[in-house]
Every structure is written in C-alpha cells, then in structure tokens.
Short mmCIF file of C-alpha atoms in Angstrom, two decimals:
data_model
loop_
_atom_site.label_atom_id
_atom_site.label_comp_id
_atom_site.label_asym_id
_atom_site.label_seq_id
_atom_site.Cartn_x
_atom_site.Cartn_y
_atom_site.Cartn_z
CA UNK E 293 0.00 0.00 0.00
CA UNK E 294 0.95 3.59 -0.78
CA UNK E 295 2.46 5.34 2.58
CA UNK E 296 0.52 8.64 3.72
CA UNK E 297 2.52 11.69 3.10
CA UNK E 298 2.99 13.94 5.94
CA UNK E 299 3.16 17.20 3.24
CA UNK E 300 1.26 18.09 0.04
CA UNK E 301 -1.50 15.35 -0.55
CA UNK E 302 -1.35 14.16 -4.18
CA UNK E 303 -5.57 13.78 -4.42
CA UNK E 304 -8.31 15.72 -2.87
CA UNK E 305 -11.22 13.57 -2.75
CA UNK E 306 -14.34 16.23 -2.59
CA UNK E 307 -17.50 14.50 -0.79
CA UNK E 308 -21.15 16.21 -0.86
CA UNK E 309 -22.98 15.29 1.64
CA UNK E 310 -26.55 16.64 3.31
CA UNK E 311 -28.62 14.59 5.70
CA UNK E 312 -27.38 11.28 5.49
CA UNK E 313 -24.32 10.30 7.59
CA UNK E 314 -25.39 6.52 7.38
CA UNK E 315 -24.21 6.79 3.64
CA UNK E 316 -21.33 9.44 4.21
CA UNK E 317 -20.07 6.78 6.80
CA UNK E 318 -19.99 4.25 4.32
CA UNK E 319 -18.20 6.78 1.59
CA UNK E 320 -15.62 7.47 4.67
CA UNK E 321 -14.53 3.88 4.89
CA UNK E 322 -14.44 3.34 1.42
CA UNK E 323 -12.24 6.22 1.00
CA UNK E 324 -9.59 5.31 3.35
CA UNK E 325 -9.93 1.82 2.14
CA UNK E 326 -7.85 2.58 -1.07
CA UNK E 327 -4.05 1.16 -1.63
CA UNK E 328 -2.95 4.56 -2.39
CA UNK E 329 -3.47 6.98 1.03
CA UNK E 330 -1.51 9.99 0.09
CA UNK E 331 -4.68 12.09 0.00
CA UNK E 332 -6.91 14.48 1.63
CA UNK E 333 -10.89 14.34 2.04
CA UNK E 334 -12.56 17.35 2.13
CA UNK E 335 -16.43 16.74 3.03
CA UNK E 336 -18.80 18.96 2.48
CA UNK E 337 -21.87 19.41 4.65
CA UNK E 338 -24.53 21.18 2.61
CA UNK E 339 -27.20 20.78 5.40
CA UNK E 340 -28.33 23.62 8.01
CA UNK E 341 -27.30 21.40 11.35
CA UNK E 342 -24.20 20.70 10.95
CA UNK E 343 -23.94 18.51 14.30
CA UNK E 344 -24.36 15.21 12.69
CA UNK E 345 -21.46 15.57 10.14
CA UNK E 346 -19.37 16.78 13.09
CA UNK E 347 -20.54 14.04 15.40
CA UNK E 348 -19.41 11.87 12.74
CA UNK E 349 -16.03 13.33 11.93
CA UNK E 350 -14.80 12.82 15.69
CA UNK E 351 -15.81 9.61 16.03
CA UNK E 352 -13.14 8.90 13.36
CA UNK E 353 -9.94 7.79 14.18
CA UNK E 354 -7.30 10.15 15.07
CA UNK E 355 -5.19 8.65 11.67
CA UNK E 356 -8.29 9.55 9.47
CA UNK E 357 -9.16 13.01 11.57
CA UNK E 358 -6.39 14.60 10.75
CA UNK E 359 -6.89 13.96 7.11
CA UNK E 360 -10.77 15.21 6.76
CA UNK E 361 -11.43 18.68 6.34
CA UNK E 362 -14.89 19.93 7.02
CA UNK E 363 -16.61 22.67 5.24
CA UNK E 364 -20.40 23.21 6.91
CA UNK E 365 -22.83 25.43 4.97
CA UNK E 366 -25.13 26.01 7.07
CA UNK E 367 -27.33 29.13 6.84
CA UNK E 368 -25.86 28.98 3.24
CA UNK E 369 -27.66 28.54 -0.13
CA UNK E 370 -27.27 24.53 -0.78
CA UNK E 371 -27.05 23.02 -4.10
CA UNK E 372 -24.58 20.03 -5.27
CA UNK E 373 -22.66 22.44 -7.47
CA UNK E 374 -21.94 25.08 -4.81
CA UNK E 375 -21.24 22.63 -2.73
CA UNK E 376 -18.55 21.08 -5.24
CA UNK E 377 -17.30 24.46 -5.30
CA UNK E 378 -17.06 24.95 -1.66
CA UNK E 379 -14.86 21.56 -1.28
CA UNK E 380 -12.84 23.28 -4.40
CA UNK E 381 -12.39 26.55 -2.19
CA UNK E 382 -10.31 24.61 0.26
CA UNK E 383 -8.90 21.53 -1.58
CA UNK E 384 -4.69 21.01 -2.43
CA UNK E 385 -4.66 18.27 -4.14
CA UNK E 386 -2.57 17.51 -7.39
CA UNK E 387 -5.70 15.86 -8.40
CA UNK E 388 -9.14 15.92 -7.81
CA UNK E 389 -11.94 13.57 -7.58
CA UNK E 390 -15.65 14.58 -6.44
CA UNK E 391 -17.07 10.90 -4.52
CA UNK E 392 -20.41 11.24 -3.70
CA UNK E 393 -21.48 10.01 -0.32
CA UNK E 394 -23.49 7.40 -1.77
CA UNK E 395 -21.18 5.91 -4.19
CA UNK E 396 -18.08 4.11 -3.86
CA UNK E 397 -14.83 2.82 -5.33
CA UNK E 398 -12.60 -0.56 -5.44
CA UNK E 399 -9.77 -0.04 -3.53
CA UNK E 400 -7.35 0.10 -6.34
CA UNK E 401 -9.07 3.59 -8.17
CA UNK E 402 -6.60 5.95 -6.61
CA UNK E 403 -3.94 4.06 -7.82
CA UNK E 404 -4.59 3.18 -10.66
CA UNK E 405 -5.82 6.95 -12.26
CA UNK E 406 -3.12 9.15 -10.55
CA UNK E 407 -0.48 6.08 -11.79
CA UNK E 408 -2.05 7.06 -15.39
CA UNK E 409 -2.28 10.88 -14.65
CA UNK E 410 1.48 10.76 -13.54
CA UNK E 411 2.95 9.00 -17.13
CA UNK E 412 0.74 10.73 -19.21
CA UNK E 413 0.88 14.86 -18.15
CA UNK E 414 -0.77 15.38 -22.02
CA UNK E 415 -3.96 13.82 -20.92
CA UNK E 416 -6.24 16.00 -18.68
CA UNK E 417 -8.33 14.00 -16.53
CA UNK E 418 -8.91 10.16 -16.54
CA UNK E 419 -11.75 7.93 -15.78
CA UNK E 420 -12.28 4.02 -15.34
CA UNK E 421 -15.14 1.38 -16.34
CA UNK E 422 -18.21 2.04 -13.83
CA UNK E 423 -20.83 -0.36 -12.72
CA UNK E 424 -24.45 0.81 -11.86
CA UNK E 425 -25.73 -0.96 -8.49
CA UNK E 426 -29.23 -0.99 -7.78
CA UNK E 427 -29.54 -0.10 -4.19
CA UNK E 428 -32.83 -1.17 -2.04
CA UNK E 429 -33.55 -1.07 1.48
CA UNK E 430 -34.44 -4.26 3.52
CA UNK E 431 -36.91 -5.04 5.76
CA UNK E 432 -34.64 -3.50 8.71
CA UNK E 433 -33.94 -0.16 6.02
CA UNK E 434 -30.71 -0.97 5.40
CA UNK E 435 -29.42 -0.50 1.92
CA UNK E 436 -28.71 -4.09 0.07
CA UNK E 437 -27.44 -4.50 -3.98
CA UNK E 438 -30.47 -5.63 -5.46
CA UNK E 439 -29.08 -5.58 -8.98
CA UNK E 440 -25.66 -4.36 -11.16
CA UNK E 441 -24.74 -3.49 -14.27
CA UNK E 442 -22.15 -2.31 -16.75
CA UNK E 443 -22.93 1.64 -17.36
CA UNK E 444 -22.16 2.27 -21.27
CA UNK E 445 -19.64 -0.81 -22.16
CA UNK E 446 -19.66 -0.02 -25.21
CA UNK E 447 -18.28 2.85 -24.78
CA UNK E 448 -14.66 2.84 -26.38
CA UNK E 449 -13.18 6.26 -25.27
CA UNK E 450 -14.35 9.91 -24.56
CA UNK E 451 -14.02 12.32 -27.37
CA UNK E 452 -16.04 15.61 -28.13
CA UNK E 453 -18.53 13.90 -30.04
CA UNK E 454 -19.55 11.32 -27.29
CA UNK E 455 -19.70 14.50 -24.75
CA UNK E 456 -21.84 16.38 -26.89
CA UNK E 457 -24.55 13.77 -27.48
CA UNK E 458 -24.57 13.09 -23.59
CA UNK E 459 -22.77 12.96 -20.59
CA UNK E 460 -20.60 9.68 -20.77
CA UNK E 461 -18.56 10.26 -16.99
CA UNK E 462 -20.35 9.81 -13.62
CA UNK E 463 -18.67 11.74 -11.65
CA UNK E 464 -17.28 9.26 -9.10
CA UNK E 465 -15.15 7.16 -12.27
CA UNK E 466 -13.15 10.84 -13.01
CA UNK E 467 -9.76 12.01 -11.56
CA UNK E 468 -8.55 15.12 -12.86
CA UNK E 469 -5.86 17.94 -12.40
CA UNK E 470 -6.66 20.66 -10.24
CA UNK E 471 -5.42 22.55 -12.75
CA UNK E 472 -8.34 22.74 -14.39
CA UNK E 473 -10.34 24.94 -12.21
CA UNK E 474 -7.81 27.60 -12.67
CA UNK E 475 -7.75 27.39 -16.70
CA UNK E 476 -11.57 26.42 -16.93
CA UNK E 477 -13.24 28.01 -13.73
CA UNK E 478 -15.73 26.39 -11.19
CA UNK E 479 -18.49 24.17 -11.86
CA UNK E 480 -21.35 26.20 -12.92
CA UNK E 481 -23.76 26.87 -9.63
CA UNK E 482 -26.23 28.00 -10.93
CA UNK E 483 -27.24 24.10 -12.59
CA UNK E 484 -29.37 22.17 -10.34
CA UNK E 485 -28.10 19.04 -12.29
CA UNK E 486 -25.34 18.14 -14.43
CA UNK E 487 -22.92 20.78 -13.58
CA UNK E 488 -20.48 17.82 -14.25
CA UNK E 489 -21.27 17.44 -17.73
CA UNK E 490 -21.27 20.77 -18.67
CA UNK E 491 -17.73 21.27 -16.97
CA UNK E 492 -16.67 18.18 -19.10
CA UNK E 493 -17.54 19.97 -22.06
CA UNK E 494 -15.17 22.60 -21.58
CA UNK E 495 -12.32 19.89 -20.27
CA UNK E 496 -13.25 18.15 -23.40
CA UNK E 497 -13.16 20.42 -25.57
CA UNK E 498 -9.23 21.56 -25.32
CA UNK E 499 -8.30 18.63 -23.75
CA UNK E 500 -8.02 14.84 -23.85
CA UNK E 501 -9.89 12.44 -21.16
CA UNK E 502 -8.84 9.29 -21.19
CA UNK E 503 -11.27 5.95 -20.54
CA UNK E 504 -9.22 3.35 -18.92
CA UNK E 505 -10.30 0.25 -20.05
CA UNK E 506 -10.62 -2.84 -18.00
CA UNK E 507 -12.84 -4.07 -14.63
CA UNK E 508 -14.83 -1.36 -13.80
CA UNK E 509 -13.53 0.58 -10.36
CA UNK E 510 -15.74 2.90 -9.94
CA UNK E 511 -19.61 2.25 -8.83
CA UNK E 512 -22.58 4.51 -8.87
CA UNK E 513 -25.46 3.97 -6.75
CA UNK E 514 -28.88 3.89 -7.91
CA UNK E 515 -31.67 3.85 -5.43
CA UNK E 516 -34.93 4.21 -7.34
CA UNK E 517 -37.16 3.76 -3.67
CA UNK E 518 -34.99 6.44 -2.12
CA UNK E 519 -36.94 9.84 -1.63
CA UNK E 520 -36.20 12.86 -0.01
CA UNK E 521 -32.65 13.25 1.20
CA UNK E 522 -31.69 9.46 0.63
CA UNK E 523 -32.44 9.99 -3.03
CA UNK E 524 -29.76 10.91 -5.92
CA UNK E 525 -30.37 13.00 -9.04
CA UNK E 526 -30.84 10.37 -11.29
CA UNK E 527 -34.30 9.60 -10.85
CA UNK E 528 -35.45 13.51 -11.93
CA UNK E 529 -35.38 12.33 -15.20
CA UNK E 530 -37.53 15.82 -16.63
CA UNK E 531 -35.55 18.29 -14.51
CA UNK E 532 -32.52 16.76 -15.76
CA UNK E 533 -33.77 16.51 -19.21
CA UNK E 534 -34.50 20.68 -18.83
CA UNK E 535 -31.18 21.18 -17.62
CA UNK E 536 -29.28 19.56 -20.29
CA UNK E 537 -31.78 21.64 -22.91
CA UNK E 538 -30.59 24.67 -20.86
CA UNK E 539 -27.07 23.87 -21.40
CA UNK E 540 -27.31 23.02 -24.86
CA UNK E 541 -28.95 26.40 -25.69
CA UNK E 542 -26.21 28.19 -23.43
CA UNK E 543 -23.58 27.08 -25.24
CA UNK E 544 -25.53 27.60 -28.87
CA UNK E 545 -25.81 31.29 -27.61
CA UNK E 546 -21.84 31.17 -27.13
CA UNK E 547 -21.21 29.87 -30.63
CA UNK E 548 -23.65 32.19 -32.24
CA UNK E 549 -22.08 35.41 -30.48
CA UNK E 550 -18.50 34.30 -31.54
CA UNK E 551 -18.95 33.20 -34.81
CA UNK E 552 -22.44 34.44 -36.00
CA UNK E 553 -25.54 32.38 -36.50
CA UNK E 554 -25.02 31.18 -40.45
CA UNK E 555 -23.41 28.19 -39.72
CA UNK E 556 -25.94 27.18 -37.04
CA UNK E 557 -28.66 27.95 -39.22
CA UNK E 558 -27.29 25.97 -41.85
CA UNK E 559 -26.48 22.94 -39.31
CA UNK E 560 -29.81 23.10 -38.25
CA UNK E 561 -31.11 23.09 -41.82
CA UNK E 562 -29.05 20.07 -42.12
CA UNK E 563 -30.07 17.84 -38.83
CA UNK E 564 -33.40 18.86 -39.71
CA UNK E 565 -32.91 17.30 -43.22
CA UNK E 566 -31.60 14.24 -41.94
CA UNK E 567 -34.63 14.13 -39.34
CA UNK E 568 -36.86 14.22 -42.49
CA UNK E 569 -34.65 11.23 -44.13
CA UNK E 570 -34.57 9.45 -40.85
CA UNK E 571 -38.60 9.83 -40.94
CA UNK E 572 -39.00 8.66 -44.60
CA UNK E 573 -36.56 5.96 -44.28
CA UNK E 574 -38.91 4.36 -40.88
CA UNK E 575 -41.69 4.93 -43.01
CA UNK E 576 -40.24 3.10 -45.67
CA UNK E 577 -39.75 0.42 -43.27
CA UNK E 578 -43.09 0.57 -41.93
CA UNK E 579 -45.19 0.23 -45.00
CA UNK E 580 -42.86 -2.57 -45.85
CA UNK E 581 -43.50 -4.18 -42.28
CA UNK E 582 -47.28 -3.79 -42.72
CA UNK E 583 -47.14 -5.11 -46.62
CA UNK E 584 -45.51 -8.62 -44.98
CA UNK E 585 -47.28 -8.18 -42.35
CA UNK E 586 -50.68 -8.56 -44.34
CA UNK E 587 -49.22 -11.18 -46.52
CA UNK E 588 -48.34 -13.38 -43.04
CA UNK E 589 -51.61 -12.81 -42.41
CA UNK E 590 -53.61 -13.77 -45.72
CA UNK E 591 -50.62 -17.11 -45.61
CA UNK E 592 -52.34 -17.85 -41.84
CA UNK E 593 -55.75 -17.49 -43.18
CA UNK E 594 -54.93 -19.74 -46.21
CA UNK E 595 -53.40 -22.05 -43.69
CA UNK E 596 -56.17 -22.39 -40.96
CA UNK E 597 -58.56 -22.49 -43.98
CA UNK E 598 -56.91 -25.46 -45.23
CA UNK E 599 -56.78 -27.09 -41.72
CA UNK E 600 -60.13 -26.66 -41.47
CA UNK E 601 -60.89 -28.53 -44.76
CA UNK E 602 -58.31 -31.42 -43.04
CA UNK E 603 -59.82 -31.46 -39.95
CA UNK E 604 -63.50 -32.16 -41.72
CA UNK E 605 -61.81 -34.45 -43.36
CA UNK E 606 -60.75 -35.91 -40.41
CA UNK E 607 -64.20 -36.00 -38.96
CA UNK E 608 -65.60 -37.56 -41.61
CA UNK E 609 -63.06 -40.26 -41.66
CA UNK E 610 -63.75 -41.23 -37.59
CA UNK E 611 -68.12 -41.12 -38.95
CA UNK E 612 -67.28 -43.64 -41.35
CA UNK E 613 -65.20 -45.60 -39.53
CA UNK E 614 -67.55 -45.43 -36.53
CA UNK E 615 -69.89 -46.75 -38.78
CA UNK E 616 -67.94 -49.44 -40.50
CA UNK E 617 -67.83 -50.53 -36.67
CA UNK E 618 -70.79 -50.83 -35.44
CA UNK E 619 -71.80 -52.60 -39.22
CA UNK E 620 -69.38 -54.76 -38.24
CA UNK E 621 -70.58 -55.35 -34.90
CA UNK E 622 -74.32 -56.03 -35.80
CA UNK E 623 -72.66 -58.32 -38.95
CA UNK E 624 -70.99 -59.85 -36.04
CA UNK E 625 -73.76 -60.58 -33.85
CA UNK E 626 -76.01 -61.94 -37.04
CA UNK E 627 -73.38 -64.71 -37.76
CA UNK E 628 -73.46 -65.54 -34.37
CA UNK E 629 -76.78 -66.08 -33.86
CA UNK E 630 -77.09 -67.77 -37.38
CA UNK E 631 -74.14 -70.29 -36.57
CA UNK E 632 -74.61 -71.29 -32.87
CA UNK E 633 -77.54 -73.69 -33.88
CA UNK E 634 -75.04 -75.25 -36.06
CA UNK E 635 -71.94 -75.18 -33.80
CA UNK E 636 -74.65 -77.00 -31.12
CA UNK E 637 -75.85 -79.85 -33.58
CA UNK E 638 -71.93 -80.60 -34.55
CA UNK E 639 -71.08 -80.57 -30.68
CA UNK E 640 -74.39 -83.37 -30.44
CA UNK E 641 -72.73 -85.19 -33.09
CA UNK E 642 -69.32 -85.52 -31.94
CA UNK E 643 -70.20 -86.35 -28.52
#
C-alpha cells in the first residue's frame, strides 16, 4: 500500500454530503480503504445542522481526523454544485476527484488513475469502467445491492462527439488535475443538475480524457425507492432533461455570439434534413412491415382455412369408420346367432 505523506497530498477527494451520515459513513470507509493513502478528504456538509457531520467526523480515528477537512454550509444557499465548489475553495490536491457520499470505489481507483495521470501529463483527466448498483432497502432499512450493471460498455473512449450527445462520466469514475479549475473556472452553480457534464464539455473540448479500459472501479449507486434526502439525481429524469436543454442552448448562444448564426442555421437546416430522411426511411420500413405483415396474415388465413378442410376431413373419416364398426358389430352378432344352432348340432354329433 501507498504510505501517507505527511506534506502536500497528491488527491483531494471532494465529498457532498446533506442529511445522510449513514451513507457518508460508508463513503468514509471506502475512501480510506484505497491502496494509495496519500490524499486528503474534504467533506462537504450542505445541510443547516451541521452537528451530525461533526458528530461523525470525531468519532473517526485520530489517523483519518487529521486527514478530513470539514466545510459546513449552514445558513448557506445549498445546491450540489456550490457545494462542489465549496470543497474546491479549500482543496490542495494535485488531483481531484468529487465521490459522492453514496457511491463508492474498489480499492485500487486511486492508484490506478493518478499512476495514469502521472505518465501521461498530455492527458487531462482520466476515468475508469463504472458499474451501476441498484440499491434497495431491507426489511430493517438498510441499503442491500439488489441488482448491477455495466454503465455504457460499449463505450470505447471519450471524445467531443460522445460528450456532446450526452454525458458519458459519472462523476465518481473521473480524476482530474486541479489545474483545471484555474484554466476552466468552477463548476457552474447555478445548474441544479449536471454541472459535471457541462464542466466536461469545456475539459473536453481543449483537452483529452482518457477511458481506462478494463474491470470497472468505480460504482454509482442507484436507489430508485430512495426519496427525499436518501435519493440521488438520477431519478429527476424531466428536470434533468431541462437542464441539459438549458445547457445546450447556453452554449448555442456562445457559438452564435463568436462566430455568428449562419453556420448554425445551416447545421440546423441540415439535422433537420436528416430528421426528415430518418422519418422517410422508418416509413419506408413501416409500409414494408405492414405489406408482410398482411401477406403473413392472408398465408395464416390460407393455412387455418386449409386445416379446417383437413380437420372435416378428419371427422368424416372417424363417422365412417364409426360406422364401418358398429356394421361390423351387428354383422358380427347376425353370424353368431345364425351359426350357434349349427356349432350345437356338430357338438351333439361328436359327442
């Protein structure tokens, strides 16, 4: 395991919290479960009591104590992205790395991304496979993996044009260089969501990211019962959804005051072009779908027409031959009646 530095911390590993120590105290130990410990955690409390977080804190032990610093914002305006900002106000890290409290890391993530940030100073920021768990509480409350699953594996590296369609980095699978903040600025806080994708935009966008391929070593939790506090952003699917329109337009507005709006106009001309190919082509498709569709249908008709004819057939064949039967049976009977005179009289005559 990497020894703990006594002087400048090589990662500052930003946590959000607000309301929900059972989960920060799970994000603690993970934390200072990683192989590589020269780092500092900076957690910050976006609630208005800032006793629990506190409480917590010095029940640590004195090794882990002196590593946390605390930033309380109580009586403050809260909001993840001010709060990211508020853990950037105070962080010294080389690197930095925003963990969520609810979301966690194998112990080899440290490691691993400042090893590949330290050999490769061209690249900007790097971030690992991630698996989605599924998080649901028992019948006790507690918080049990229900379900997980690869998040994008697909997904063979980040480049501008994966960024721009949608945000390809959960936050917890990214280390970066602090250095960054002071070229790019803060995270934007006035987003309610995705203030991360919009700040990988502009990483993106004169810089590389790297995707480390490999087991993932990063995990986001996803808690679709949780409400409230214990919840996480993903499940406002429409406020997100606004958000990322808001962004989009943002940056439009950008483009459009730098270089003029004729070549937006003419890329709009152009997507909506290929929306109206995109739209003939499916309807292409589905009046060929329908047109084998109806032939399926009239072959099925044909079919159970024809199994109909067999299947009279078939009845007719089990009349006649319960016919033949009971022909047979009253033929039967006749002869029997006719011959047992005769079989009598020869019986008489041999005895």
């Amino acid at each position: 395991m990497s020894s703990h530095s006594s002087g400048h911390p090589r990662v500052s590993v930003v946590v959000r919290t607000r309301n929900r120590t059972d989960l920060l105290r799970r994000a603690i130990d993970d934390i200072f479960a990683q192989t590589l410990q020269n780092f500092e955690l900076v957690i910050v409390d976006d609630a208005d009591d800032p006793s629990a977080v506190s409480a917590l804190v010095a029940s640590l032990p004195h090794s882990h104590r002196e590593r946390c610093r605390v930033v309380s914002r109580a009586g403050e305006p809260h909001g993840r992205w001010l709060a990211a900002n508020a853990g950037l106000d105070v962080a010294t890290g080389d690197y930095i790395s925003l963990h969520d409290d609810d979301d966690w890391w194998d112990e080899h993530f440290l490691q691993t991304t400042v090893a590949y940030l330290d050999a490769h100073p061209e690249t900007a920021a790097v971030c690992t496979r991630t698996m989605i768990a599924v998080e649901r509480p028992d019948a006790a409350g507690e918080l049990q993996t229900s379900d997980t699953y690869a998040f994008q594996p697909d997904l063979d590296s980040i480049n501008v044009a994966e960024m721009l369609r949608a945000n390809r980095i959960p936050p917890i699978s990214m280390l970066y260089r602090h250095a960054l903040h002071t070229e790019l600025g803060p995270y934007d806080s006035s987003l309610s969501y995705l203030g991360d994708w919009d700040f990988y935009l502009r990483v993106v966008s004169v810089h590389p990211i790297a995707l480390l391929d490999g087991p993932p070593l990063a995990f986001w939790s996803h808690r679709p019962e949780s409400t409230g506090d214990e919840s996480n952003s993903i499940a406002v699917a429409r406020a997100r959804a606004a958000t990322e329109a808001g962004i989009r337009d943002a940056s439009l507005r950008r483009g459009i005051a730098e270089h003029g709006i004729s070549v937006f106009l003419q890329t709009a001309h152009e997507a909506h072009r290929i929306e109206l190919l995109a739209a003939e082509q499916a309807d292409g498709v589905r009046r060929s779908l329908d047109e084998q569709n109806h032939l399926l249908v009239e072959q099925l008709d044909a079919i159970r027409g024809r199994f109909d004819e067999v299947m009279g057939a078939v009845e007719d064949l089990r009349g006649e031959l319960a016919r033949l039967r009971s022909e047979m049976y009253v033929r039967t009977s006749v002869t029997d009646v006719v011959l047992r005179p005769l079989r009598s009289l020869r019986a008489r005559r041999r005895g």
